[in-house]
Short mmCIF file of C-alpha atoms and ligand atoms in Angstrom, two decimals:
data_model
loop_
_atom_site.label_atom_id
_atom_site.label_comp_id
_atom_site.label_asym_id
_atom_site.label_seq_id
_atom_site.Cartn_x
_atom_site.Cartn_y
_atom_site.Cartn_z
CA MET A 824 -22.05 -2.19 -21.58
CA LEU A 825 -18.70 -1.28 -19.97
CA THR A 826 -15.90 -0.76 -22.37
CA ALA A 827 -12.43 -1.77 -22.64
CA ILE A 828 -9.71 1.14 -22.69
CA GLN A 829 -6.81 1.02 -25.55
CA ILE A 830 -3.36 1.63 -23.57
CA LYS A 831 -0.99 0.53 -26.66
CA PRO A 832 -1.87 -0.97 -29.87
CA ASP A 833 -3.61 -4.50 -29.22
CA VAL A 834 -3.29 -4.06 -25.46
CA TYR A 835 -6.31 -2.71 -23.75
CA TRP A 836 -7.33 -2.19 -19.70
CA VAL A 837 -10.37 -4.47 -19.02
CA GLY A 838 -10.61 -4.16 -15.33
CA ALA A 839 -13.03 -3.15 -12.78
CA LEU A 840 -13.77 0.13 -10.97
CA ASP A 841 -14.55 -0.37 -7.29
CA TRP A 842 -15.94 3.17 -6.95
CA ASN A 843 -17.60 2.70 -3.16
CA ALA A 844 -15.04 0.64 -1.79
CA ARG A 845 -14.34 2.25 1.85
CA SER A 846 -12.24 -0.90 3.38
CA PHE A 847 -9.39 -2.97 2.05
CA HIS A 848 -9.14 -5.15 5.05
CA GLY A 849 -9.21 -2.21 7.06
CA TYR A 850 -7.19 0.11 5.28
CA LYS A 851 -9.49 3.32 4.45
CA THR A 852 -9.73 3.50 0.55
CA GLU A 853 -11.75 6.76 0.76
CA ASP A 854 -10.87 6.87 -3.03
CA GLY A 855 -12.16 3.42 -3.89
CA ILE A 856 -10.17 0.58 -5.56
CA THR A 857 -9.42 -0.45 -9.09
CA TYR A 858 -8.56 -4.39 -9.88
CA ASN A 859 -6.68 -3.57 -13.41
CA ALA A 860 -6.44 -6.82 -15.68
CA TYR A 861 -5.22 -6.25 -19.29
CA LEU A 862 -5.71 -7.93 -22.56
CA ILE A 863 -3.20 -8.14 -25.06
CA LEU A 864 -4.22 -9.43 -28.64
CA ASP A 865 -1.10 -11.34 -30.06
CA GLU A 866 -1.37 -14.69 -31.86
CA LYS A 867 -2.31 -15.98 -28.22
CA VAL A 868 -4.64 -13.95 -26.84
CA THR A 869 -3.54 -13.25 -23.26
CA LEU A 870 -4.96 -11.72 -20.16
CA ILE A 871 -2.71 -10.69 -17.33
CA ASP A 872 -4.77 -10.86 -14.14
CA THR A 873 -8.58 -11.09 -13.77
CA ALA A 874 -10.59 -8.81 -10.99
CA LYS A 875 -12.33 -9.54 -7.37
CA ILE A 876 -15.08 -12.20 -8.09
CA THR A 877 -17.96 -9.66 -7.44
CA PHE A 878 -16.51 -7.75 -10.62
CA LYS A 879 -16.76 -10.69 -12.74
CA ASP A 880 -19.48 -9.44 -14.76
CA GLU A 881 -17.44 -6.07 -15.67
CA LEU A 882 -14.69 -7.63 -16.43
CA VAL A 883 -16.13 -9.91 -18.73
CA SER A 884 -17.86 -7.02 -20.29
CA ARG A 885 -14.84 -5.34 -21.03
CA ILE A 886 -13.10 -8.14 -22.38
CA SER A 887 -16.33 -8.89 -24.62
CA THR A 888 -15.85 -5.28 -26.31
CA VAL A 889 -12.72 -6.53 -27.87
CA ILE A 890 -12.96 -10.22 -28.18
CA ASP A 891 -14.87 -13.10 -27.41
CA PRO A 892 -14.01 -14.44 -23.86
CA SER A 893 -13.95 -17.79 -25.37
CA LYS A 894 -10.87 -16.99 -27.45
CA ILE A 895 -8.48 -16.58 -24.59
CA ASP A 896 -5.63 -18.53 -24.94
CA VAL A 897 -3.25 -17.78 -22.00
CA LEU A 898 -4.23 -16.17 -18.06
CA ILE A 899 -1.10 -14.94 -16.09
CA CYS A 900 -1.84 -14.55 -12.80
CA ASN A 901 0.67 -12.28 -11.19
CA HIS A 902 -0.74 -12.98 -7.73
CA VAL A 903 -2.78 -15.46 -6.30
CA GLU A 904 -4.81 -12.63 -3.43
CA MET A 905 -8.20 -12.91 -4.62
CA ASP A 906 -8.72 -9.15 -5.49
CA HIS A 907 -6.69 -10.25 -8.71
CA SER A 908 -7.20 -14.24 -9.04
CA GLY A 909 -11.05 -14.22 -8.09
CA SER A 910 -12.43 -14.57 -11.38
CA THR A 911 -9.96 -17.11 -12.56
CA PRO A 912 -12.65 -19.75 -12.87
CA VAL A 913 -14.76 -17.74 -14.64
CA ILE A 914 -12.07 -17.21 -17.61
CA LYS A 915 -11.72 -20.45 -17.38
CA GLN A 916 -15.38 -21.54 -17.60
CA LEU A 917 -15.58 -19.12 -20.50
CA SER A 918 -12.24 -20.42 -22.22
CA PRO A 919 -12.00 -24.03 -21.06
CA ASN A 920 -8.75 -24.57 -23.23
CA VAL A 921 -7.08 -21.41 -21.25
CA GLU A 922 -3.56 -21.95 -20.29
CA ILE A 923 -2.77 -20.44 -16.99
CA TYR A 924 0.47 -19.32 -15.61
CA ALA A 925 1.51 -18.39 -12.18
CA SER A 926 4.55 -18.39 -10.32
CA ALA A 927 6.65 -21.68 -9.06
CA PRO A 928 5.84 -22.96 -6.43
CA GLN A 929 3.96 -20.86 -4.63
CA GLY A 930 1.37 -19.09 -7.18
CA VAL A 931 0.54 -22.85 -8.35
CA LYS A 932 0.16 -23.99 -4.69
CA GLY A 933 -2.23 -20.79 -3.66
CA LEU A 934 -4.16 -21.16 -6.73
CA THR A 935 -4.96 -24.86 -6.28
CA ALA A 936 -6.06 -24.00 -2.66
CA HIS A 937 -8.05 -21.51 -3.72
CA TYR A 938 -9.85 -22.68 -6.87
CA GLY A 939 -8.61 -26.65 -7.24
CA ASP A 940 -6.92 -28.04 -10.04
CA LEU A 941 -7.36 -25.99 -13.01
CA GLY A 942 -4.14 -27.40 -14.44
CA TYR A 943 -1.44 -24.23 -13.90
CA HIS A 944 1.86 -24.11 -15.21
CA GLY A 945 4.42 -22.91 -12.86
CA VAL A 946 7.26 -20.13 -13.94
CA LYS A 947 10.34 -18.53 -12.58
CA THR A 948 12.45 -15.61 -12.89
CA GLY A 949 14.18 -16.12 -16.23
CA ASP A 950 11.08 -17.84 -17.98
CA THR A 951 9.54 -16.47 -20.71
CA LEU A 952 6.40 -16.90 -22.69
CA ASN A 953 6.26 -16.43 -26.65
CA ILE A 954 2.70 -15.41 -27.69
CA GLY A 955 3.28 -14.22 -31.07
CA LYS A 956 4.83 -11.04 -31.92
CA ARG A 957 5.46 -10.85 -27.93
CA THR A 958 7.59 -12.71 -25.16
CA LEU A 959 6.86 -12.19 -22.13
CA ALA A 960 9.15 -12.24 -19.19
CA PHE A 961 8.18 -13.19 -15.66
CA VAL A 962 9.89 -12.22 -12.56
CA GLN A 963 9.10 -13.43 -9.01
CA THR A 964 8.92 -10.91 -6.24
CA PRO A 965 8.39 -12.77 -3.35
CA MET A 966 6.93 -11.35 -0.26
CA VAL A 967 5.84 -8.00 -2.21
CA HIS A 968 3.51 -8.80 -0.27
CA TRP A 969 2.92 -12.46 -0.59
CA PRO A 970 5.15 -15.50 -1.30
CA ASP A 971 3.84 -16.13 -4.77
CA ASN A 972 4.04 -12.42 -6.33
CA MET A 973 5.84 -11.82 -9.50
CA VAL A 974 5.50 -9.20 -12.35
CA THR A 975 5.44 -9.67 -15.98
CA TYR A 976 7.60 -7.50 -18.81
CA ASP A 977 6.51 -7.30 -22.26
CA ALA A 978 9.64 -5.88 -23.89
CA TYR A 979 7.51 -5.65 -27.32
CA ASP A 980 5.51 -2.56 -25.75
CA LYS A 981 7.75 -1.95 -23.16
CA ILE A 982 5.27 -2.50 -20.60
CA LEU A 983 5.93 -3.92 -17.18
CA PHE A 984 2.78 -5.74 -15.47
CA SER A 985 4.05 -4.93 -11.82
CA ASN A 986 0.75 -6.17 -9.85
CA ASP A 987 0.48 -4.77 -6.36
CA ALA A 988 4.01 -3.17 -6.64
CA PHE A 989 3.37 0.46 -7.71
CA GLY A 990 -0.14 0.34 -6.93
CA GLN A 991 -2.52 3.06 -5.49
CA HIS A 992 -6.18 2.55 -4.27
CA TYR A 993 -7.80 5.03 -6.35
CA ALA A 994 -10.59 4.44 -8.55
CA SER A 995 -10.66 7.24 -11.28
CA SER A 996 -12.40 8.12 -14.63
CA TYR A 997 -8.65 8.07 -16.23
CA ARG A 998 -6.46 5.20 -16.83
CA PHE A 999 -2.88 7.20 -16.71
CA ASP A 1000 -1.09 9.28 -14.31
CA ASP A 1001 -1.13 12.45 -16.65
CA GLU A 1002 -4.82 12.22 -16.67
CA ASN A 1003 -5.07 12.52 -12.79
CA ASP A 1004 -4.34 15.00 -10.12
CA LEU A 1005 -0.13 13.78 -9.60
CA SER A 1006 -0.10 14.63 -5.93
CA THR A 1007 -3.56 12.66 -4.91
CA VAL A 1008 -1.95 9.93 -7.23
CA MET A 1009 1.55 10.00 -5.68
CA ASN A 1010 -0.16 10.50 -2.17
CA GLN A 1011 -2.33 7.24 -2.77
CA ALA A 1012 1.09 5.24 -3.63
CA ARG A 1013 2.68 6.18 -0.78
CA LYS A 1014 -0.40 5.18 1.40
CA TYR A 1015 -0.26 1.95 -0.70
CA TYR A 1016 3.06 1.26 0.39
CA ALA A 1017 2.92 2.48 3.71
CA ASN A 1018 -0.19 0.32 4.37
CA ILE A 1019 0.36 -2.97 2.21
CA VAL A 1020 4.02 -3.14 1.24
CA GLN A 1021 5.93 -1.90 4.13
CA PRO A 1022 6.99 -4.86 5.93
CA TYR A 1023 8.58 -6.12 2.77
CA ARG A 1024 10.97 -3.07 2.31
CA ALA A 1025 14.20 -5.13 1.43
CA GLN A 1026 12.17 -7.30 -0.87
CA ALA A 1027 10.38 -4.66 -2.71
CA ALA A 1028 13.85 -2.59 -2.82
CA ASN A 1029 15.15 -5.73 -4.84
CA ALA A 1030 11.92 -5.57 -6.85
CA VAL A 1031 12.90 -1.89 -7.78
CA LYS A 1032 16.47 -3.13 -8.62
CA ALA A 1033 15.04 -5.85 -10.78
CA VAL A 1034 13.02 -3.04 -12.75
CA ARG A 1035 16.32 -1.18 -12.83
CA GLY A 1036 18.09 -4.20 -14.76
CA LEU A 1037 16.04 -4.13 -17.47
CA GLY A 1038 17.91 -1.22 -18.37
CA PRO A 1039 17.14 2.89 -18.96
CA ASP A 1040 14.96 2.57 -21.92
CA ALA A 1041 13.13 -0.53 -21.14
CA ILE A 1042 9.68 0.78 -19.70
CA ASP A 1043 7.35 2.91 -21.67
CA MET A 1044 4.46 1.76 -18.86
CA ILE A 1045 4.44 0.41 -15.32
CA ALA A 1046 0.80 -1.11 -15.59
CA PRO A 1047 -0.27 -1.94 -11.83
CA ALA A 1048 -2.86 -4.15 -10.39
CA HIS A 1049 -4.39 -1.21 -8.46
CA GLY A 1050 -4.99 2.26 -9.24
CA VAL A 1051 -3.68 4.62 -12.70
CA ILE A 1052 -1.18 3.18 -15.33
CA TRP A 1053 2.40 5.13 -14.88
CA ARG A 1054 3.46 6.43 -18.34
CA SER A 1055 4.58 9.94 -17.95
CA HIS A 1056 5.86 9.62 -14.27
CA VAL A 1057 7.60 6.11 -14.36
CA GLU A 1058 10.72 7.62 -13.30
CA ASP A 1059 9.04 9.47 -10.24
CA ILE A 1060 7.35 6.51 -9.23
CA LEU A 1061 10.55 4.36 -9.32
CA LYS A 1062 12.45 7.17 -7.44
CA ALA A 1063 9.98 7.88 -4.49
CA TYR A 1064 10.01 3.82 -4.03
CA GLU A 1065 13.75 4.13 -4.15
CA GLU A 1066 14.69 7.18 -2.18
CA GLU A 1067 11.40 7.61 -0.17
CA TYR A 1068 9.57 4.64 0.59
CA THR A 1069 12.51 1.47 0.91
CA SER A 1070 15.33 3.68 1.64
CA GLY A 1071 14.62 3.68 5.40
CA LYS A 1072 15.70 7.60 5.68
CA LEU A 1073 13.91 9.33 7.99
CA GLN A 1074 12.81 12.57 7.63
CA ASP A 1075 12.32 15.56 10.36
CA THR A 1076 9.10 15.46 10.76
CA ALA A 1077 6.57 14.30 13.30
CA VAL A 1078 3.52 12.42 14.24
CA VAL A 1079 1.19 12.75 17.26
CA ALA A 1080 -1.34 10.11 17.13
CA TYR A 1081 -3.55 9.84 20.62
CA ASP A 1082 -7.03 9.53 21.83
CA SER A 1083 -8.48 11.36 24.89
CA MET A 1084 -11.34 10.29 27.30
CA TRP A 1085 -12.23 13.93 28.69
CA GLY A 1086 -9.65 16.06 26.96
CA SER A 1087 -6.31 16.00 29.44
CA THR A 1088 -4.56 13.79 26.98
CA ASP A 1089 -5.75 16.01 23.80
CA LYS A 1090 -4.41 18.99 26.08
CA LEU A 1091 -0.94 16.96 26.06
CA ALA A 1092 -0.98 16.38 22.40
CA HIS A 1093 -1.36 20.11 21.34
CA ALA A 1094 1.51 20.81 23.93
CA ILE A 1095 3.75 18.26 22.23
CA ALA A 1096 2.81 19.37 18.72
CA ASP A 1097 3.13 22.84 19.61
CA GLY A 1098 6.71 22.44 20.67
CA PHE A 1099 7.57 20.60 17.22
CA ILE A 1100 6.43 23.79 15.68
CA ALA A 1101 8.38 25.80 17.78
CA SER A 1102 11.39 23.75 16.92
CA GLY A 1103 10.79 23.67 13.12
CA ILE A 1104 9.68 20.57 12.80
CA LYS A 1105 6.74 19.80 10.76
CA VAL A 1106 3.98 17.97 12.87
CA GLN A 1107 0.96 16.11 12.26
CA LEU A 1108 -1.66 15.95 15.10
CA MET A 1109 -3.85 12.78 14.53
CA ASP A 1110 -6.51 12.09 17.01
CA LEU A 1111 -7.34 8.19 16.49
CA LYS A 1112 -11.23 8.99 16.60
CA ALA A 1113 -10.89 11.26 13.53
CA ASN A 1114 -7.96 9.65 11.60
CA ASP A 1115 -8.08 6.28 10.36
CA ASN A 1116 -4.93 3.84 11.02
CA SER A 1117 -4.10 3.81 7.49
CA ASP A 1118 -3.94 7.22 7.31
CA VAL A 1119 -1.82 7.63 10.31
CA MET A 1120 0.53 4.89 9.15
CA ASN A 1121 1.13 7.30 5.96
CA ALA A 1122 2.14 10.06 7.89
CA PHE A 1123 4.26 7.83 10.28
CA LEU A 1124 6.23 6.21 7.19
CA ASP A 1125 9.29 8.27 7.12
CA ALA A 1126 8.86 10.64 10.39
CA LYS A 1127 11.37 10.46 12.60
CA TYR A 1128 9.23 11.31 16.06
CA ILE A 1129 6.52 9.17 17.02
CA CYS A 1130 3.99 10.55 19.82
CA LEU A 1131 1.41 7.94 20.98
CA GLY A 1132 -0.77 8.83 23.46
CA SER A 1133 -3.77 7.26 25.71
CA PRO A 1134 -5.07 8.16 29.07
CA THR A 1135 -4.96 5.31 31.45
CA PHE A 1136 -8.53 3.25 31.42
CA ASN A 1137 -8.97 0.35 33.49
CA SER A 1138 -5.67 -0.11 33.92
CA GLN A 1139 -4.68 -0.04 30.01
CA MET A 1140 -4.53 2.39 27.18
CA LEU A 1141 -7.88 2.85 24.98
CA PRO A 1142 -8.95 0.33 22.68
CA THR A 1143 -8.82 2.84 19.92
CA MET A 1144 -4.74 2.98 20.86
CA ALA A 1145 -4.25 -0.83 21.50
CA GLY A 1146 -6.04 -1.30 18.05
CA PHE A 1147 -3.70 1.08 16.21
CA ILE A 1148 -0.27 -0.30 17.96
CA ALA A 1149 -1.74 -3.77 17.06
CA TYR A 1150 -1.70 -2.25 13.32
CA MET A 1151 1.46 -0.38 13.55
CA LYS A 1152 2.93 -3.25 14.58
CA GLY A 1153 2.11 -5.69 11.77
CA LEU A 1154 3.65 -3.39 9.45
CA SER A 1155 7.05 -3.85 11.11
CA PRO A 1156 8.26 -0.15 11.19
CA LYS A 1157 11.39 -1.36 12.97
CA ASN A 1158 14.78 -0.42 13.58
CA GLN A 1159 15.05 2.93 11.44
CA GLY A 1160 16.29 5.18 14.57
CA ARG A 1161 13.04 6.48 15.48
CA THR A 1162 12.34 8.51 18.65
CA GLY A 1163 9.33 7.78 20.59
CA VAL A 1164 7.30 9.83 23.09
CA ALA A 1165 4.65 8.20 24.96
CA PHE A 1166 1.94 10.36 26.88
CA GLY A 1167 -1.41 10.66 28.40
CA SER A 1168 -3.30 11.53 31.59
CA TYR A 1169 -4.12 9.26 34.43
CA GLY A 1170 -6.72 9.13 37.51
CA TRP A 1171 -4.54 7.05 39.97
CA ALA A 1172 -2.06 4.72 38.43
CA PRO A 1173 0.05 5.69 35.15
CA LEU A 1174 0.04 2.47 33.62
CA ALA A 1175 -1.08 3.27 29.87
CA GLN A 1176 1.93 5.36 29.09
CA LYS A 1177 4.23 2.86 30.37
CA GLN A 1178 2.98 0.06 28.20
CA ILE A 1179 2.72 2.48 25.00
CA ALA A 1180 6.69 3.04 25.78
CA SER A 1181 6.97 -0.47 26.31
CA GLU A 1182 5.32 -1.19 23.12
CA MET A 1183 7.16 1.59 20.88
CA GLU A 1184 10.44 -0.07 22.80
CA SER A 1185 9.42 -3.61 21.17
CA VAL A 1186 9.63 -2.35 17.72
CA GLY A 1187 12.90 -0.77 17.93
CA PHE A 1188 12.07 2.68 18.89
CA ASP A 1189 14.28 4.91 21.55
CA VAL A 1190 11.91 6.21 23.93
CA PRO A 1191 13.63 8.48 25.70
CA LEU A 1192 10.44 10.68 27.21
CA THR A 1193 7.21 9.56 28.99
CA ILE A 1194 4.71 12.27 29.86
CA SER A 1195 2.06 10.98 32.58
CA ALA A 1196 -0.02 13.82 33.54
CA ASN A 1197 -2.28 13.28 36.74
CA TRP A 1198 -5.87 14.33 36.16
CA ILE A 1199 -5.75 17.56 34.10
CA PRO A 1200 -2.56 19.24 33.32
CA SER A 1201 -2.25 23.17 34.26
CA GLU A 1202 -0.80 25.89 32.09
CA GLU A 1203 2.38 25.24 33.58
CA TYR A 1204 2.60 21.75 32.83
CA LEU A 1205 1.58 22.28 29.59
CA ALA A 1206 4.32 24.66 29.28
CA ASP A 1207 6.89 22.55 30.71
CA VAL A 1208 5.83 19.17 28.29
CA ARG A 1209 6.57 22.11 25.08
CA THR A 1210 9.81 22.68 26.37
CA LYS A 1211 10.77 19.17 26.93
CA ILE A 1212 9.91 18.41 23.28
CA ILE A 1213 11.82 21.70 22.19
CA ASP A 1214 14.63 19.71 24.30
CA LEU A 1215 14.31 16.55 22.72
CA VAL A 1216 14.47 18.19 19.25
CA LYS A 1217 17.67 19.85 20.48
CA GLU A 1218 19.17 16.73 21.44
CA ASN A 1219 18.51 14.76 18.27
CA ALA A 1220 19.72 17.49 16.31
FE1 FEO B 231 -3.94 -6.50 -4.48
FE2 FEO B 231 -1.98 -8.45 -2.83
O1 FEO B 231 -3.52 -7.94 -3.53
#
């Protein structure tokens, strides 16, 4: 039997560990996924979020080690996406009188569309629900990252149940930040933001402001719906959201992402990277054959220089680069003063590089440099590319 883990007196983690998940609709989850749900034993037994439907048995097993699931009085659905709400009908079946709360109107509409009318109560920012010793407060966080998102604050335990916000795709043996390697957890939090929340930067910044508005001593724990619970590093994750992820500030770093057919574009990529290194700029060179789009976006999040390369292939860029650009554009990395470089080789028509430059300009990058090398770049050509990058950095200094 899979068991619950107590995180505070009468508050338990009863979620599921998806150790072997390696893709979250295209986002590479190399460390797996967790679907966190939390059980509060009070006069009204309250479950916060559920789990993906394929993990319903794990959820119910963990709940059952604490209390008979038929005794759940309240279910709070902070978010309709099915990784969290998927087992809602299961809980309703086990506890037919359960009262289900979701944000109004989007949460209620979303749950109804997914599971039919199970009798939902809509709540808005400022609404509260007394469950005994505890009064839970709801704060809507629309578009972080769906219209229905909300968080639930438990002032008695000083826990913020934050759902997707502050989450990480990270399945591990331990539930708390300080029990895991912090650099791994922080990197997964950043990757999660870069690939899930980034399009809604302003809304995420407002959500962090709302959290700050609770007061300096209001939070002992941030309990997200994915990954570890923040208790020793609450300030670290809040600051990372404020100062790194949502600030829009760019670092003097570069990403060189590309694909190559016969090695010419690869040679250009290395010459470009070498130019950045010579300029003292930290660079990540990422062949799209070896790096997942989600890892490129993690590197990309606050990088000032974005260099995208492909040879011309059937009058187009390679499909790997086209796929990456579609993924990148969906994450709306707009208007942040980024500098783009389009590059690649060609045989008889330098088309792919123009297309790449145009795509970067369409999301607001300044693209002062396009490099198109005919067939195989010579050593002299590569030295010139390196110099052009050094000059570009000087111009941007
Ligand atoms: Fe983790 Fe938006 O669901």
